[in-house]
CSV table of C-alpha atoms in Angstrom, one decimal:
chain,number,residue,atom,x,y,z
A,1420,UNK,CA,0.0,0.0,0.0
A,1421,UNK,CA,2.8,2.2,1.0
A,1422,UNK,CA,5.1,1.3,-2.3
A,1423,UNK,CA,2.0,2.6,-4.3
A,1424,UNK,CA,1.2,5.9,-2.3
A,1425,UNK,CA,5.2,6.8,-3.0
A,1426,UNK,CA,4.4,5.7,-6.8
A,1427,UNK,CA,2.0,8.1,-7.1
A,1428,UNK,CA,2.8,10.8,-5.0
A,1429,UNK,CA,6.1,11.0,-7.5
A,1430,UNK,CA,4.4,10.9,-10.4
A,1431,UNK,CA,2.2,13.8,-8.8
A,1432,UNK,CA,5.2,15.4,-7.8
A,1433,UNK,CA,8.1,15.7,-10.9
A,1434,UNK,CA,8.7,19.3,-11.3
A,1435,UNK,CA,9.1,19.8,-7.7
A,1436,UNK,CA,7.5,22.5,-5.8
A,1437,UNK,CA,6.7,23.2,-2.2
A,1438,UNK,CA,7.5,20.3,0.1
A,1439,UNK,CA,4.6,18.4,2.3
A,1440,UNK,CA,4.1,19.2,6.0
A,1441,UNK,CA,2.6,15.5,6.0
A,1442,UNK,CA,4.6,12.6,4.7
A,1443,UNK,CA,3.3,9.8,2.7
A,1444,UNK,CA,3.9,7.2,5.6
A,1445,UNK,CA,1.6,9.8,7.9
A,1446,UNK,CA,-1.0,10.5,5.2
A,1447,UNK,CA,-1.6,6.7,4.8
A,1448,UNK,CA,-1.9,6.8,8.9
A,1449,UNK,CA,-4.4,9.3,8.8
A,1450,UNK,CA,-7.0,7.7,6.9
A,1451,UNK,CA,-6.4,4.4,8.6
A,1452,UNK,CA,-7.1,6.1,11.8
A,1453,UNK,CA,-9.8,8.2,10.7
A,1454,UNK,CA,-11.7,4.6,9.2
A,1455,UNK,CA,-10.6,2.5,11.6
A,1456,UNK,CA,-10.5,4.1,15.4
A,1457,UNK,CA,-13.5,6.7,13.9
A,1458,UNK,CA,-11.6,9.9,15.1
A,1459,UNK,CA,-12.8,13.3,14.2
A,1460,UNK,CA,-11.2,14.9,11.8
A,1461,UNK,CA,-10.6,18.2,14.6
A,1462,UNK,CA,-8.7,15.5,16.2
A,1463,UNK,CA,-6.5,13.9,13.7
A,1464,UNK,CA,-5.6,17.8,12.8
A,1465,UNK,CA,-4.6,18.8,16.6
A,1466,UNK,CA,-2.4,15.6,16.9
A,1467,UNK,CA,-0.5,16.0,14.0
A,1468,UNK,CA,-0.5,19.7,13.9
A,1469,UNK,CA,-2.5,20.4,11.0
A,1470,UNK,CA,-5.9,22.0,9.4
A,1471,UNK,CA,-9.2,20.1,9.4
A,1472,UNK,CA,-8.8,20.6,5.8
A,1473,UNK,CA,-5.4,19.2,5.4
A,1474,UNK,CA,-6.6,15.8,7.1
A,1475,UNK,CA,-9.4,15.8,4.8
A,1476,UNK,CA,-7.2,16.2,1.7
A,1477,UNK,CA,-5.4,13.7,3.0
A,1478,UNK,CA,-7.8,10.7,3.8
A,1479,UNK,CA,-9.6,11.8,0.1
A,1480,UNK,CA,-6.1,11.6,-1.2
A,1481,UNK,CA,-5.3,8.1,-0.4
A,1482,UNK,CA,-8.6,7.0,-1.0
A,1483,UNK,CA,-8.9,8.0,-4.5
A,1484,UNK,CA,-5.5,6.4,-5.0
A,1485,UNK,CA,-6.2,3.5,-3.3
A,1486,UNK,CA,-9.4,3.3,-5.4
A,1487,UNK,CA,-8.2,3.9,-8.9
A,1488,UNK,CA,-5.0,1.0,-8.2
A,1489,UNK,CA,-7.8,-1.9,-7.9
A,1490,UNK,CA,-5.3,-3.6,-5.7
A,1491,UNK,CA,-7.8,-3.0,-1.9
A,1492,UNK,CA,-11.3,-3.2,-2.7
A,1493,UNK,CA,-14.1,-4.1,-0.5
A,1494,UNK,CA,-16.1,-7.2,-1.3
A,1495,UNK,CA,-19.7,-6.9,-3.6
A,1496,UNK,CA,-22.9,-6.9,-1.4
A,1497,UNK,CA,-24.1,-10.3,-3.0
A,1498,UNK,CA,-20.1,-12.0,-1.7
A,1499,UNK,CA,-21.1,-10.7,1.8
A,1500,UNK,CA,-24.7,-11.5,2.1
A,1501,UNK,CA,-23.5,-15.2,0.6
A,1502,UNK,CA,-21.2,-15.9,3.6
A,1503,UNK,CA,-23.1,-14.0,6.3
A,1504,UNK,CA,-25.5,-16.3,8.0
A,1505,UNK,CA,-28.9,-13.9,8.5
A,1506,UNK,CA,-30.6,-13.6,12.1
A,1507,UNK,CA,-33.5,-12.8,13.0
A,1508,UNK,CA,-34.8,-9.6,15.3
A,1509,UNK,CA,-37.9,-9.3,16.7
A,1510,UNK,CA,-38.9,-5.9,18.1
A,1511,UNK,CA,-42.2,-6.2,20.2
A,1512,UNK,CA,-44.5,-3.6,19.2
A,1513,UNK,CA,-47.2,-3.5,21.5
A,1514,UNK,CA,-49.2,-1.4,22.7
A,1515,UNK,CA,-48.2,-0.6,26.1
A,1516,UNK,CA,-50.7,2.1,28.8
A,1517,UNK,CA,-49.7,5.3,29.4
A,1518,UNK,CA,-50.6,6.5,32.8
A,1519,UNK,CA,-52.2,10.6,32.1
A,1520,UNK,CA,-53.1,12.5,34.8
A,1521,UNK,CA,-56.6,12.4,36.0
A,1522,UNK,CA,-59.2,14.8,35.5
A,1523,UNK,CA,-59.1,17.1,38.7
A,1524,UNK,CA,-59.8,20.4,37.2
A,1525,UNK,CA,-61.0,21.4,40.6
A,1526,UNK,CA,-57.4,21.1,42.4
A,1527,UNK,CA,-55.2,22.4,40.0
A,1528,UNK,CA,-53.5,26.1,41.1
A,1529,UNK,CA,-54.3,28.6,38.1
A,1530,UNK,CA,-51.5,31.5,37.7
A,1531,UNK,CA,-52.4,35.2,37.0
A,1532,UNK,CA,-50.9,36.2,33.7
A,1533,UNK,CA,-48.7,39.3,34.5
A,1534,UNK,CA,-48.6,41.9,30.9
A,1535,UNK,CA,-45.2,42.7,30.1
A,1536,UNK,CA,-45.5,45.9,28.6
């Protein structure tokens, strides 16, 4: 995964030009961190020391790369629902009594209005 991020990132990069704050190595990290431990991006950024944006660009970076190469690609929906075995849930939908407050219009205290102007 690594070899092909550098691949890319030199192809990307021939005439030269300003240098990376974020190497290739932590690029890669950040989107495996951001998929797998579900971090927020603010928090990616303040660890690393970078923009919300920056860690944005970067987990969009590596996934369009990773994309495009065919190489790691998630399984079709039919492979998965072949080897999954299904269960079943049942959610009991009764109808259950609420308790409302009786009809005691005699007891209740009633509040003056007060105007506000």
């Amino acid at each position: 995964m690594l070899k092909l991020l550098n691949e890319s990132y030199r192809i990307e990069h021939l005439r030269g030009g300003h240098p990376p704050k974020l190497s290739v190595l932590d690029r890669l990290v950040i989107m495996l961190s951001y998929y797998r431990d579900y971090r927020t991006m603010e928090n990616i950024a303040f660890e690393y020391g970078v923009a919300k944006s920056t860690v944005c660009e970067c987990v969009k970076w590596v996934e369009n790369i990773l994309i495009k190469s065919g190489e790691f690609s998630l399984p079709k929906k039919r492979e998965l629902v072949r080897d999954t075995e299904i269960e079943v849930v049942l959610v009991d939908a009764t109808e259950c009594e609420i308790e409302r407050p009786k009809k005691n219009s005699g007891n209740l205290t009633r509040e003056k209005r007060k105007s506000t102007r």
